[in-house]
């Protein structure tokens, strides 16, 4: 490990933390030959010596056909522990590690693996070493990502290595990464002199120059550089290394070379099969002597009875050095001995042909059909990718690629999906396939630029698909176009085009997708009708898809209570099914709950949703949840946290093209300025959201900011200007009578009213405001009391101010609670002290755990509900009890209830801490 002192210090630091029970994950990434595998080997040996149990796996290109292949290898040493797991975890892992008809849900497997590793870590700290992450099968990769995000409470460290320059594509978690670069000149010279002492000066200089600090090159090039100097000029480094490795095999026997080529083509095959294939290829019996020859040449090592190349470049060198004829023969021989593993046999058959092979392509498609039917989508994708390469017709080839991209998108393999999309030829697609392709693009490769043109193209493609008989894909694409009308605030032309196309299909006016498209695209035109029809619907409480559709549509119109209800039911459905990407979407309930005064739940759901959105790559959902998190923090008086969230939001590449969140960012900035006493600045910030020429404008969502604008206008003395700005509100509220519009109209009408009509307008507004909008009602009481105090009606002012104070305290909206206290003091009333609100003492996840434990759920039940280990639940409870001044689970409900009522509590003298 010459020249790697700093990297080893970093790894030893996280290893020490993990030994103390603070798990972590680190991605080591860099170019080929830079020493990633060597670093992992050295670090693994050190960890084993210090008492860690080391579990290893690595990615293999040919195993990308095999779901959970890398996971099986990783867990082999602890597989006996599966029998000790609860039945749901045991079944999920048995399905992943065994041969079953259907593939289990990724996240159920992930939770089972987490419990298995947590059990192992109770006895001995665990180190997971994952090499060649770029070749890990997608199922194993997703499980690793799930697990490594949840190890912070355990003695579990994961170190992964990937042959990439950037960590963006393969980071298994949101933790730090370690880039492994070339060695410096001094370290490079030391390594060369250590591995190849006594080199002639000219040769030493040449190797140092050609190796450019690459450790593998410094070790391997001296073994093959003599006689290759001229050929090496101008070659890229990896090719030089491959040439050096391949040259070392030139002197091997025919039998050894046959064995090496078989191993290169199928590195995970059992040794007896490799020898059988080698015998067939060489024409003479190949025994373990050929294996020993490869070991003696330094090309192969034995792990038990399993041969492995010493470095991935050795494998690629042997393979690429072989003639095309030898490669094809090797794949044919491998296919012949692998009849018991059809996916491997098909992979080798595909690799054994040159040019189109329609019959084989059809077999690959049938294999993909069977895999998909059994839920083994991860195996279907590479089969379709291979099939596409074997067909002659361009239209059929692109059709297969579109299907592969659809399935790849379904399993959230965004890198693979983009690669498949890049290979499609849009010019040969029919209308249905074109619509399917646009659905995949919208889902997996969302592009925010030119929103109006993109919406127009999507609607046009939906029309073509519908006319060609593809009603299902047409409905899906039109819904996505309508969603963009909301998220990106489409102009009136594309909004009208979207609804006109829907009307052309003469749909059932009560169908959920019809209601949602109209709510998204033209809420002012269709909102009143959609609201009435929603009142008549009774959706299935188990149908997460329909519930989510309806919740999204309601939220787009500002029908907040209904949105929270439907999305909450959808979240429960997705949670029970382990569908974490869809659960993240439905946890957008955090946003509507804000306006209902449910700040604790909004904080909890936003935090959980953000973690899941990052984990599943749901970046549009992430934007919404990050905006909600910033707004929650602002309303709770956590200014630093609010500003941090909004900075992260604005730094995202999609932010500028998404007015539905840019308007929320303005709201947070405006509220922070208002709470800080900068009224004029607050007003100027909020005005931007009402200027149609400003990129932070949203034609519908701006009305959620109307109460904030009115507050700022009163404080800044710009009431007349605010009235002018809100002049169109009454007419729009009559066309779209959603809760958002009713509240915006009633609230601003009262707060901005002249003194001679203010009294009656406050009374009218409190009558009209929905009972569920507790935060807005409390704010209106605050303004009413403030107005009464300005009229010197001090006694009359106290009652609404007390109501406001108590409600703000209950909700946890501390900036407004302090305003109410200040106003009460100005009326001559002294205030009782404020008691700590529950959510000020507990984190978002701790609050979830405490509430579920108070309901009587066991640690395992809580863990399964929140997709965390039951041991993590126990660790949370250990921290929760002393903060609440209690010692047992049985006292949780009373402690939480007392805090919610802001009652003083008697501290349990035996509580920890």
Coordinates of N, CA, C and O in Angstrom, one line a residue, residues 422-513:
X422 N -30.8 5.7 -25.3 CA -29.8 6.2 -26.2 C -29.7 5.4 -27.5 O -29.3 5.9 -28.6
X423 N -30.0 4.1 -27.4 CA -29.9 3.2 -28.6 C -31.1 3.1 -29.4 O -31.1 2.5 -30.5
X424 N -32.2 3.7 -29.0 CA -33.5 3.6 -29.7 C -33.4 4.6 -31.0 O -32.8 5.6 -30.9
X425 N -34.1 4.2 -32.0 CA -34.2 5.0 -33.2 C -35.7 5.4 -33.3 O -36.6 4.7 -33.8
X426 N -35.9 6.6 -32.9 CA -37.3 7.2 -32.8 C -38.0 7.2 -34.2 O -39.2 7.1 -34.3
X427 N -37.2 7.4 -35.2 CA -37.7 7.6 -36.6 C -38.5 6.4 -37.1 O -39.3 6.5 -38.0
X428 N -38.2 5.2 -36.5 CA -38.8 4.0 -37.0 C -40.0 3.5 -36.2 O -40.6 2.5 -36.4
X429 N -40.3 4.3 -35.1 CA -41.3 3.9 -34.2 C -42.7 4.1 -34.7 O -43.0 5.2 -35.3
X430 N -43.6 3.2 -34.4 CA -45.1 3.5 -34.6 C -45.6 4.4 -33.5 O -44.9 4.6 -32.5
X431 N -46.9 4.8 -33.7 CA -47.4 5.8 -32.7 C -47.5 5.2 -31.3 O -47.3 5.9 -30.3
X432 N -47.8 3.9 -31.1 CA -48.0 3.4 -29.8 C -46.6 3.2 -29.1 O -46.4 3.6 -27.9
X433 N -45.6 2.7 -29.9 CA -44.2 2.6 -29.3 C -43.6 4.0 -29.0 O -42.9 4.1 -28.0
X434 N -44.0 5.0 -29.8 CA -43.4 6.3 -29.6 C -44.0 6.9 -28.3 O -43.3 7.5 -27.4
X435 N -45.3 6.6 -28.0 CA -45.9 7.0 -26.8 C -45.3 6.3 -25.6 O -45.0 6.9 -24.5
X436 N -45.0 5.0 -25.7 CA -44.4 4.3 -24.7 C -43.0 4.8 -24.4 O -42.6 4.9 -23.2
X437 N -42.3 5.2 -25.4 CA -41.0 5.7 -25.2 C -41.0 7.0 -24.5 O -40.2 7.3 -23.6
X438 N -42.0 7.9 -24.8 CA -42.1 9.2 -24.1 C -42.5 9.0 -22.6 O -42.0 9.8 -21.8
X439 N -43.2 7.9 -22.3 CA -43.5 7.6 -20.9 C -42.3 7.3 -20.2 O -42.0 7.8 -19.1
X440 N -41.4 6.5 -20.8 CA -40.2 6.1 -20.1 C -39.3 7.3 -19.9 O -38.7 7.5 -18.9
X441 N -39.2 8.1 -21.0 CA -38.4 9.4 -20.9 C -38.9 10.2 -19.7 O -38.1 10.8 -18.9
X442 N -40.2 10.4 -19.6 CA -40.7 11.3 -18.6 C -40.5 10.7 -17.2 O -40.3 11.4 -16.3
X443 N -40.5 9.4 -17.1 CA -40.3 8.7 -15.8 C -38.9 8.6 -15.4 O -38.5 8.9 -14.2
X444 N -38.0 8.3 -16.3 CA -36.6 7.9 -15.9 C -35.6 9.0 -16.4 O -34.5 9.0 -15.9
X445 N -35.9 9.8 -17.4 CA -35.0 10.7 -17.9 C -35.6 12.1 -18.1 O -35.5 12.7 -19.1
X446 N -36.3 12.5 -17.0 CA -37.1 13.8 -17.0 C -36.2 15.0 -17.4 O -35.2 15.2 -16.9
X447 N -36.7 15.7 -18.4 CA -36.0 16.9 -18.9 C -36.9 18.1 -18.7 O -38.0 18.2 -19.2
X448 N -36.5 19.0 -17.9 CA -37.3 20.2 -17.5 C -37.4 21.3 -18.5 O -38.2 22.2 -18.4
X449 N -36.5 21.3 -19.4 CA -36.4 22.5 -20.3 C -37.5 22.4 -21.3 O -38.1 21.4 -21.6
X450 N -37.8 23.6 -21.9 CA -38.9 23.8 -22.9 C -40.2 23.0 -22.5 O -40.7 22.2 -23.2
X451 N -40.7 23.4 -21.4 CA -41.9 22.6 -20.9 C -43.1 22.6 -21.8 O -43.8 21.6 -22.0
X452 N -43.4 23.8 -22.4 CA -44.6 23.9 -23.2 C -44.4 23.0 -24.5 O -45.4 22.4 -24.9
X453 N -43.2 23.0 -25.1 CA -43.1 22.2 -26.3 C -43.2 20.7 -25.9 O -43.8 19.9 -26.6
X454 N -42.6 20.3 -24.8 CA -42.6 18.9 -24.4 C -44.1 18.5 -24.0 O -44.5 17.4 -24.4
X455 N -44.8 19.3 -23.4 CA -46.2 19.0 -23.1 C -47.0 18.8 -24.4 O -47.7 17.9 -24.6
X456 N -46.7 19.7 -25.4 CA -47.4 19.6 -26.7 C -47.0 18.3 -27.4 O -47.9 17.6 -27.9
X457 N -45.7 17.9 -27.3 CA -45.3 16.7 -28.0 C -45.9 15.5 -27.3 O -46.3 14.5 -28.0
X458 N -46.0 15.5 -26.0 CA -46.6 14.4 -25.3 C -48.1 14.2 -25.6 O -48.6 13.1 -25.8
X459 N -48.8 15.4 -25.7 CA -50.2 15.3 -26.0 C -50.4 14.8 -27.4 O -51.3 13.9 -27.7
X460 N -49.6 15.3 -28.4 CA -49.7 14.8 -29.7 C -49.4 13.3 -29.8 O -50.1 12.6 -30.6
X461 N -48.4 12.8 -29.1 CA -48.1 11.4 -29.1 C -49.2 10.6 -28.5 O -49.5 9.5 -28.9
X462 N -49.8 11.1 -27.4 CA -50.9 10.4 -26.8 C -52.1 10.3 -27.8 O -52.7 9.2 -27.9
X463 N -52.3 11.3 -28.6 CA -53.4 11.3 -29.6 C -53.1 10.2 -30.6 O -54.0 9.4 -31.0
X464 N -51.8 10.1 -31.1 CA -51.5 9.1 -32.0 C -51.6 7.7 -31.5 O -52.1 6.8 -32.2
X465 N -51.2 7.5 -30.2 CA -51.3 6.2 -29.6 C -52.8 5.8 -29.4 O -53.2 4.6 -29.7
X466 N -53.6 6.7 -29.0 CA -55.1 6.4 -28.8 C -55.7 6.0 -30.2 O -56.4 5.0 -30.2
X467 N -55.4 6.7 -31.2 CA -56.0 6.4 -32.5 C -55.5 5.1 -33.1 O -56.1 4.5 -33.9
X468 N -54.3 4.7 -32.6 CA -53.7 3.4 -33.1 C -54.1 2.2 -32.2 O -53.6 1.1 -32.4
X469 N -55.0 2.5 -31.2 CA -55.5 1.4 -30.4 C -54.8 1.2 -29.1 O -55.1 0.3 -28.3
X470 N -53.8 2.1 -28.8 CA -53.1 2.0 -27.5 C -53.7 2.9 -26.4 O -53.0 3.9 -26.0
X471 N -54.9 2.6 -26.0 CA -55.6 3.5 -25.1 C -54.9 3.6 -23.8 O -54.8 4.7 -23.2
X472 N -54.4 2.5 -23.3 CA -53.7 2.5 -22.0 C -52.5 3.4 -21.9 O -52.3 4.2 -21.0
X473 N -51.6 3.2 -22.9 CA -50.4 4.1 -22.9 C -50.8 5.5 -23.2 O -50.1 6.5 -22.7
X474 N -51.8 5.7 -24.0 CA -52.3 7.1 -24.3 C -52.7 7.8 -23.0 O -52.4 9.0 -22.8
X475 N -53.5 7.1 -22.2 CA -54.0 7.7 -21.0 C -52.8 8.0 -20.0 O -52.8 9.0 -19.4
X476 N -51.9 7.1 -20.0 CA -50.7 7.3 -19.1 C -49.9 8.5 -19.5 O -49.5 9.4 -18.7
X477 N -49.7 8.6 -20.8 CA -48.9 9.8 -21.4 C -49.7 11.1 -21.2 O -49.1 12.1 -20.9
X478 N -51.0 11.1 -21.4 CA -51.8 12.3 -21.3 C -51.8 12.7 -19.8 O -51.7 13.9 -19.5
X479 N -51.9 11.8 -18.9 CA -51.8 12.1 -17.5 C -50.5 12.8 -17.1 O -50.4 13.7 -16.4
X480 N -49.4 12.2 -17.7 CA -48.0 12.8 -17.5 C -47.9 14.2 -18.1 O -47.3 15.1 -17.5
X481 N -48.6 14.4 -19.2 CA -48.6 15.8 -19.8 C -49.3 16.7 -18.9 O -48.9 17.9 -18.7
X482 N -50.5 16.3 -18.4 CA -51.3 17.1 -17.5 C -50.5 17.4 -16.2 O -50.6 18.5 -15.7
X483 N -49.8 16.4 -15.7 CA -49.0 16.6 -14.5 C -47.9 17.7 -14.7 O -47.7 18.6 -13.9
X484 N -47.3 17.7 -15.9 CA -46.4 18.8 -16.2 C -47.1 20.1 -16.3 O -46.5 21.2 -16.0
X485 N -48.3 20.2 -16.7 CA -49.1 21.4 -16.7 C -49.1 22.0 -15.3 O -49.1 23.3 -15.2
X486 N -49.2 21.1 -14.3 CA -49.1 21.7 -12.9 C -47.7 21.9 -12.5 O -47.4 23.0 -12.0
X487 N -46.8 20.9 -12.5 CA -45.5 21.0 -12.0 C -44.7 22.1 -12.6 O -44.0 22.9 -12.0
X488 N -44.9 22.2 -14.0 CA -44.1 23.3 -14.7 C -45.0 24.4 -15.1 O -44.5 25.3 -15.9
X489 N -46.2 24.5 -14.7 CA -47.1 25.6 -14.9 C -47.2 25.9 -16.4 O -46.8 26.9 -16.9
X490 N -47.8 24.9 -17.1 CA -47.9 25.0 -18.6 C -48.7 26.2 -19.0 O -49.6 26.7 -18.2
X491 N -48.5 26.8 -20.2 CA -49.2 28.0 -20.6 C -50.6 27.6 -21.0 O -51.0 26.4 -21.1
X492 N -51.5 28.6 -21.2 CA -52.9 28.3 -21.4 C -53.1 27.5 -22.7 O -54.1 26.7 -22.8
X493 N -52.2 27.6 -23.7 CA -52.4 26.8 -24.9 C -52.2 25.3 -24.7 O -53.1 24.5 -25.1
X494 N -51.1 24.9 -24.0 CA -50.9 23.5 -23.8 C -51.9 22.9 -22.8 O -52.3 21.8 -22.9
X495 N -52.3 23.7 -21.9 CA -53.4 23.3 -20.9 C -54.7 23.0 -21.7 O -55.3 21.9 -21.5
X496 N -55.0 23.9 -22.5 CA -56.3 23.7 -23.3 C -56.1 22.5 -24.3 O -57.1 21.7 -24.4
X497 N -54.9 22.3 -24.9 CA -54.7 21.2 -25.8 C -54.8 19.9 -25.1 O -55.4 18.9 -25.6
X498 N -54.3 19.8 -23.8 CA -54.4 18.6 -23.1 C -55.8 18.2 -22.8 O -56.2 17.0 -23.0
X499 N -56.6 19.1 -22.3 CA -58.0 18.8 -22.0 C -58.8 18.5 -23.3 O -59.7 17.6 -23.3
X500 N -58.5 19.2 -24.3 CA -59.2 19.0 -25.6 C -59.0 17.6 -26.1 O -59.9 16.9 -26.6
X501 N -57.8 17.1 -26.0 CA -57.5 15.8 -26.4 C -58.2 14.7 -25.6 O -58.8 13.8 -26.1
X502 N -58.3 15.0 -24.3 CA -59.0 14.1 -23.4 C -60.5 14.1 -23.8 O -61.1 13.0 -23.9
X503 N -61.1 15.3 -24.1 CA -62.5 15.4 -24.5 C -62.7 14.6 -25.8 O -63.8 14.1 -26.0
X504 N -61.7 14.6 -26.7 CA -61.9 13.9 -28.0 C -62.1 12.4 -27.8 O -62.7 11.8 -28.6
X505 N -61.6 11.9 -26.7 CA -61.8 10.5 -26.4 C -63.2 10.1 -25.8 O -63.5 8.9 -25.6
X506 N -64.0 11.1 -25.5 CA -65.3 10.9 -25.0 C -65.2 10.0 -23.8 O -65.9 9.0 -23.7
X507 N -64.4 10.4 -22.7 CA -64.2 9.5 -21.6 C -65.4 9.5 -20.6 O -66.2 10.4 -20.6
X508 N -65.3 8.6 -19.7 CA -66.3 8.6 -18.5 C -65.9 9.8 -17.7 O -64.8 9.8 -17.1
X509 N -66.8 10.7 -17.4 CA -66.4 12.0 -16.7 C -66.1 11.7 -15.2 O -65.4 12.5 -14.6
X510 N -66.4 10.5 -14.7 CA -66.1 10.2 -13.3 C -64.9 9.3 -13.2 O -64.5 9.0 -12.0
X511 N -64.3 8.9 -14.3 CA -63.1 8.1 -14.2 C -61.9 8.9 -13.5 O -61.7 10.1 -13.8
X512 N -61.2 8.3 -12.6 CA -60.2 9.0 -11.8 C -59.2 9.7 -12.7 O -58.8 10.8 -12.4
X513 N -58.7 9.0 -13.8 CA -57.7 9.7 -14.6 C -58.2 10.9 -15.3 O -57.5 11.8 -15.6

